[in-house]
Short mmCIF file of C-alpha atoms in Angstrom, two decimals:
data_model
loop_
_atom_site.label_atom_id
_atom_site.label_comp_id
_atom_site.label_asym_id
_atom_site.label_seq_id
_atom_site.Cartn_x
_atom_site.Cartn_y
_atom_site.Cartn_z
CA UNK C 1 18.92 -31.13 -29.08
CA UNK C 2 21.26 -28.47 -30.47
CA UNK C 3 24.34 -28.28 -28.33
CA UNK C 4 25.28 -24.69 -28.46
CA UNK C 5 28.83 -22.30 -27.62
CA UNK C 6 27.88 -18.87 -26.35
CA UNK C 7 30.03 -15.86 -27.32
CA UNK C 8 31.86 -14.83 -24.39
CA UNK C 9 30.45 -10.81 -26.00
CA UNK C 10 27.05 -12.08 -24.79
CA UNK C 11 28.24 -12.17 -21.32
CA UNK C 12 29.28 -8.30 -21.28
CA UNK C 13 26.71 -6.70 -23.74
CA UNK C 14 23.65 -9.05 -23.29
CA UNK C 15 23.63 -10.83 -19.68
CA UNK C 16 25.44 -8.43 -17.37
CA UNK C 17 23.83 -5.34 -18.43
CA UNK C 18 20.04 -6.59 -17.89
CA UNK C 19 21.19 -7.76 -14.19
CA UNK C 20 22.16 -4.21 -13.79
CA UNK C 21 19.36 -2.64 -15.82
CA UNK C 22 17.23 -4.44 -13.43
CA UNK C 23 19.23 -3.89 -9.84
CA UNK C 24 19.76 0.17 -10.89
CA UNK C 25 15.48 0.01 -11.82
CA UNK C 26 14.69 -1.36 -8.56
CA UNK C 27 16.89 0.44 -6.49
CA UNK C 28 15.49 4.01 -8.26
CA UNK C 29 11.66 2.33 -7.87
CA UNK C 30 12.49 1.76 -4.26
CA UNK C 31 13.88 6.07 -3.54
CA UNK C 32 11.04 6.80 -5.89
CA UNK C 33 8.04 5.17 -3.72
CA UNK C 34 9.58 6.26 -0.72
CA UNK C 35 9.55 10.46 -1.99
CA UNK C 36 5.67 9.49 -3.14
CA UNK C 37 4.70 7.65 0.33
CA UNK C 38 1.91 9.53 2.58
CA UNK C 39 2.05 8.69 6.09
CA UNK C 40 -1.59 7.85 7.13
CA UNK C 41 -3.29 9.93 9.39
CA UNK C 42 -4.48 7.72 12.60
CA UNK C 43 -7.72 9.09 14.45
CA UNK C 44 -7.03 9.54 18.73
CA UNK C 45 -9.60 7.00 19.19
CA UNK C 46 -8.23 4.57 17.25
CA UNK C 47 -5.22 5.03 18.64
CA UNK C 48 -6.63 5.23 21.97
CA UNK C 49 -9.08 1.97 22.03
CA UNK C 50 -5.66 -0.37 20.38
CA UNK C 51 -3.52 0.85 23.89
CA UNK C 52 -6.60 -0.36 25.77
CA UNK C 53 -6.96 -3.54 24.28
CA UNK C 54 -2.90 -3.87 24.62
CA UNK C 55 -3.04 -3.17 28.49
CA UNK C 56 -6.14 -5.64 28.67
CA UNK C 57 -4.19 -8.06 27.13
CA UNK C 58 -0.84 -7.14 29.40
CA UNK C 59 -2.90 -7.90 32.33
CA UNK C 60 -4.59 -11.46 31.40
CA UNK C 61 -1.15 -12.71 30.35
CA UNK C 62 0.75 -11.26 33.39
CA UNK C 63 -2.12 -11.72 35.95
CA UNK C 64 -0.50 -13.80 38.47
CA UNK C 65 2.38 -12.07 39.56
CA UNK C 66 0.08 -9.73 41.14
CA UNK C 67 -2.10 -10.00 44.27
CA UNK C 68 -5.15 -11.40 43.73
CA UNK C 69 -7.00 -7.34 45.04
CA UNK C 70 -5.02 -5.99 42.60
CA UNK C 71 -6.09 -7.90 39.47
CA UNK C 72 -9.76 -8.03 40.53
CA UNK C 73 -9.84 -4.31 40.82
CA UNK C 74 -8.21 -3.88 37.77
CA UNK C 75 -10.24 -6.36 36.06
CA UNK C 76 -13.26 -5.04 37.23
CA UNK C 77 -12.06 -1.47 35.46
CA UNK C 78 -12.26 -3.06 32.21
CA UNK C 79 -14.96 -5.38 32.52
CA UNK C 80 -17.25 -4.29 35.11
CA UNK C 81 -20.95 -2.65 34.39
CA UNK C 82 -19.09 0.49 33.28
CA UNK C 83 -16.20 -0.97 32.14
CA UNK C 84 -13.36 -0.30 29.23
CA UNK C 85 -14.10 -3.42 27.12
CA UNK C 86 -18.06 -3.06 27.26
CA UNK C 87 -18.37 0.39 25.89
CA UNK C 88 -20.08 0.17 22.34
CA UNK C 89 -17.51 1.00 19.29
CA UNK C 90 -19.14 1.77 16.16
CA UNK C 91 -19.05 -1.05 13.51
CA UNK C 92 -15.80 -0.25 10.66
CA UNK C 93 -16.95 1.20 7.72
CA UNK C 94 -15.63 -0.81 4.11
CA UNK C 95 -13.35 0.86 2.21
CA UNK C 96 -13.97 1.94 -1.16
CA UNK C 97 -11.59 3.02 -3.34
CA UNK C 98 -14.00 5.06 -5.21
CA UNK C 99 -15.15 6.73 -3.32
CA UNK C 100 -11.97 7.52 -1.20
CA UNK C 101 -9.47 10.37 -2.93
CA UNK C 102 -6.39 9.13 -1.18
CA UNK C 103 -6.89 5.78 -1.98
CA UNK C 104 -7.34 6.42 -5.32
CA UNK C 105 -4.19 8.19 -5.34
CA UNK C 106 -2.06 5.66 -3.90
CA UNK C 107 -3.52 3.10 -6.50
CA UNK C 108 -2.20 5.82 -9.26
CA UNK C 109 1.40 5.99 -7.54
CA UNK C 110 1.34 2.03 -7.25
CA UNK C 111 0.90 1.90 -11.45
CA UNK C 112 3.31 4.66 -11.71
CA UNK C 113 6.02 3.30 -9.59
CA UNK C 114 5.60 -0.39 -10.49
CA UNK C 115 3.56 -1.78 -13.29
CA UNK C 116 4.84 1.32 -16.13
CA UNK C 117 8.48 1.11 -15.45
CA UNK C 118 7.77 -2.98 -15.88
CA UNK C 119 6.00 -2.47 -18.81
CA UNK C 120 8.01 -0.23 -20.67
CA UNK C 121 11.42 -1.28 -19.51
CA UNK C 122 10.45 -4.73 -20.48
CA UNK C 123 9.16 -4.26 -24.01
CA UNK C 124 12.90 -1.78 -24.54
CA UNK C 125 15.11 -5.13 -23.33
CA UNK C 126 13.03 -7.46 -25.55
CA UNK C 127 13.03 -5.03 -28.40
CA UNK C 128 16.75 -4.37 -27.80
CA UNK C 129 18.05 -7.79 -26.88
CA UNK C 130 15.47 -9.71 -28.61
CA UNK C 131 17.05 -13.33 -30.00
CA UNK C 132 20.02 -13.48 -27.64
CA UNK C 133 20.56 -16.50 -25.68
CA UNK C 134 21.77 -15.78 -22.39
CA UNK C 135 22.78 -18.83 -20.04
CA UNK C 136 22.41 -21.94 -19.61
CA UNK C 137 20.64 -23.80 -16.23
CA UNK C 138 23.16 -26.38 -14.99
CA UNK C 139 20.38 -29.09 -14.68
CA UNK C 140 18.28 -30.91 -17.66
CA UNK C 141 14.46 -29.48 -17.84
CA UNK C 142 11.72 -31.17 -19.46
CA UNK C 143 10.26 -29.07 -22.75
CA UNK C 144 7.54 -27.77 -20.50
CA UNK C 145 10.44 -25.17 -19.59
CA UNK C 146 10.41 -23.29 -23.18
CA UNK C 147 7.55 -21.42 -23.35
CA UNK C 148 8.93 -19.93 -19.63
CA UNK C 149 12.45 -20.06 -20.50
CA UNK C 150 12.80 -19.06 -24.21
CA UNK C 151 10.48 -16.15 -24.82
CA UNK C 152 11.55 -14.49 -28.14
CA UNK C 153 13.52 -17.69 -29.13
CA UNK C 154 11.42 -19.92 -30.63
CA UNK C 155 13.79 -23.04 -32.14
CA UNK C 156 12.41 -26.38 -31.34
CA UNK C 157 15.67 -28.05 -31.85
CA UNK C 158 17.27 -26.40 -28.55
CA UNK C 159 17.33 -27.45 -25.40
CA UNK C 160 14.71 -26.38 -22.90
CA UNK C 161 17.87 -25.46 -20.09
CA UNK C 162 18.81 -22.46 -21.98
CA UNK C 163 17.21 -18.98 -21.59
CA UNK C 164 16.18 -16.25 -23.84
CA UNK C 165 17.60 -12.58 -22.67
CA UNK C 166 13.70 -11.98 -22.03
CA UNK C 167 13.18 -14.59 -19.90
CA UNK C 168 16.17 -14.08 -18.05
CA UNK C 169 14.85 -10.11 -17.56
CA UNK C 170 12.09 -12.07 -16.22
CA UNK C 171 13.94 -14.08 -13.69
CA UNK C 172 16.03 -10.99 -12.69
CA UNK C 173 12.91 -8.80 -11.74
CA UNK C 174 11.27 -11.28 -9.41
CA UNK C 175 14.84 -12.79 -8.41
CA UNK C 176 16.85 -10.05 -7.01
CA UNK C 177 15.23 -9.82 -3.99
CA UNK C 178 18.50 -10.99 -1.97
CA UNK C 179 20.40 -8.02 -3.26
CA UNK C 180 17.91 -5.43 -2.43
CA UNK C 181 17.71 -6.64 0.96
CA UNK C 182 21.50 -6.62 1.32
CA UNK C 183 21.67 -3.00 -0.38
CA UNK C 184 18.07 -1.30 0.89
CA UNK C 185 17.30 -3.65 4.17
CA UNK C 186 14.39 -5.73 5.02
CA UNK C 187 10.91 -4.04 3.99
CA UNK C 188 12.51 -2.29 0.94
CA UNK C 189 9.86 -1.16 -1.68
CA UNK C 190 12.19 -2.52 -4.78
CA UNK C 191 10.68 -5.87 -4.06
CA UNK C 192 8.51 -6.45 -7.29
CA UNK C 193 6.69 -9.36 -6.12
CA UNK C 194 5.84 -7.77 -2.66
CA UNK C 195 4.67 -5.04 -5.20
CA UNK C 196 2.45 -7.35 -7.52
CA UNK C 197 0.92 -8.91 -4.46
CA UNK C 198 -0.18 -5.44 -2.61
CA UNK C 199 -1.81 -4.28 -5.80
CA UNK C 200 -3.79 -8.03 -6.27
CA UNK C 201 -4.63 -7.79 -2.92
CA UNK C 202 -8.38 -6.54 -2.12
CA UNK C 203 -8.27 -2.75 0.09
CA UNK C 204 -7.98 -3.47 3.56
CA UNK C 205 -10.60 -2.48 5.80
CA UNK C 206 -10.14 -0.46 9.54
CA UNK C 207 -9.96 -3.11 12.28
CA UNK C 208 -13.27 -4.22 13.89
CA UNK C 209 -12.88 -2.56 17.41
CA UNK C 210 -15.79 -3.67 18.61
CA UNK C 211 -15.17 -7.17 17.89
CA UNK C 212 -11.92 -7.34 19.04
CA UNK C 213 -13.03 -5.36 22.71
CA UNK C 214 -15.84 -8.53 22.61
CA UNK C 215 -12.93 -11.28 22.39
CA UNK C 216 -10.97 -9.61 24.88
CA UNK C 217 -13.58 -9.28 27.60
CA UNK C 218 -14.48 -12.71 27.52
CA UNK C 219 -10.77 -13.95 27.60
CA UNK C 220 -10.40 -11.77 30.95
CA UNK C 221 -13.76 -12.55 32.16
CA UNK C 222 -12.99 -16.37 32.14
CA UNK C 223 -9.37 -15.49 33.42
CA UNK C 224 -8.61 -17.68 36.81
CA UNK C 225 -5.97 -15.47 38.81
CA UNK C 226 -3.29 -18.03 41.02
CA UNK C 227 -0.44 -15.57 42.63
CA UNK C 228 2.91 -17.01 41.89
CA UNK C 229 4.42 -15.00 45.10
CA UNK C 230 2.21 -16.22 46.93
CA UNK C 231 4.82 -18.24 49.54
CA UNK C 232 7.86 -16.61 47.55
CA UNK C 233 9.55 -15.78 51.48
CA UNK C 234 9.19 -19.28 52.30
CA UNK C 235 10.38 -20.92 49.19
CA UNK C 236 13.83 -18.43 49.35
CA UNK C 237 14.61 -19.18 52.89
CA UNK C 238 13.44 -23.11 52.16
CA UNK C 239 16.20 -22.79 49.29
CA UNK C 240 18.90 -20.53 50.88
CA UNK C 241 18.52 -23.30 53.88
CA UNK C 242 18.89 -26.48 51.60
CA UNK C 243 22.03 -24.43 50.38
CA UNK C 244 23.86 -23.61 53.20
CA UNK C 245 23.32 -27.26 54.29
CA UNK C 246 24.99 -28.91 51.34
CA UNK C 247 27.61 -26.40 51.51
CA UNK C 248 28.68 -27.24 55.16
CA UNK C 249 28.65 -30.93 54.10
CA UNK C 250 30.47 -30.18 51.39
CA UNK C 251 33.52 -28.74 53.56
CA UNK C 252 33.43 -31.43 56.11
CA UNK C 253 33.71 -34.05 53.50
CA UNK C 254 36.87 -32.00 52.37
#
């Protein structure tokens, strides 16, 4: 393989400015998506039947510090003949992006936010800084690596640990993900493969209410209730007893 000396001018024109090319890109994609981003509009009932389902919950994990009246009663409100969990919730409806105008929208801002900007500043690097050789990966790869790491480079004599300056645009776009989070936070929309995996994703459907009231009535309904406070006095004075006896032996042993 060729051994090769890089010129330390392909450090400052070639392999700094495509990190910042691609930090400055995702940092403008990130203030971009958030200007374009429509809050969803959540229906009362929706809103309404997830609280219920939270306070059903609430009470099956927290049942038994209680009294036993108390959890029956409220038990009974959401499971009895009339109750919370058993009133019938109409199935969800799929989604369909064709049919739905807002969907369709955010689909359009998606492209326009993400896959253009990709596309276009992509083909200006490789047109621009097409035949460079960048860096140089500080372990030996196997010549499986070239096709990945030497797009636009295509010598067969050099070693598969060196990368093209379109590869390593490559590498910064889905490897910079560190940085935004130190600069834009956790959840940051400059995340490109968070991007590429929301627009491969299928369109998510509205929960299924009236499965999810179904689980939760028959996890209550099989819910044994056993008051922890039951003989709470008893156990405190057993304790504050035990106590003040080992501290009185304590003092006469002294």
């Amino acid at each position: 393989m060729t051994e090769l000396l890089l010129d330390p001018n392909i450090r400052l024109y070639v392999f700094i400015p495509i990190v910042l090319i691609c930090l400055f890109v995702g940092l403008i994609r990130h203030y971009v998506t958030v200007l374009l981003h429509n809050d969803k509009k959540t229906e009362i009932s929706q809103v309404s039947d997830t609280h219920m389902l939270r306070r059903a919950r609430m009470l099956r994990e927290n049942a038994d510090i209680i009294p036993r009246d108390s959890f029956m009663m409220r038990r009974h409100y959401f499971n009895g003949s009339n109750g919370v969990l058993k009133a019938e919730k109409p199935s969800p409806a799929a989604a369909n992006p064709m049919t739905d105008p807002s969907m369709m929208m955010d689909m359009m801002k998606g492209n326009l936010t993400n896959m253009i900007p990709m596309v276009v500043i992509g083909g200006w690097i490789n047109w621009t800084f097409s035949g460079f050789v960048t860096t140089k990966v500080p372990f030996a790869l196997t010549l499986r690596f070239k096709d990945m790491l030497q797009r636009g480079v295509e010598l067969t004599t050099l070693d598969a640990s060196w990368v093209s300056s379109a590869s390593w645009y490559f590498i910064n776009v889905f490897g910079l993900r560190s940085i935004y989070t130190l600069f834009l936070g956790e959840g940051n929309e400059a995340d490109q493969s968070k991007m590429m995996q929301q627009m491969t994703a299928a369109p998510g459907n509205p929960p299924d209410m009236k499965r999810a009231f179904r689980e939760e009535w028959e996890a209550l309904e099989v819910r044994n209730h056993r008051w922890k406070l039951a003989n709470i006095t008893d156990n405190i004075l057993y304790r504050s007893t035990n106590i003040d006896s080992t501290y009185q032996l304590t003092n006469k042993s002294m």
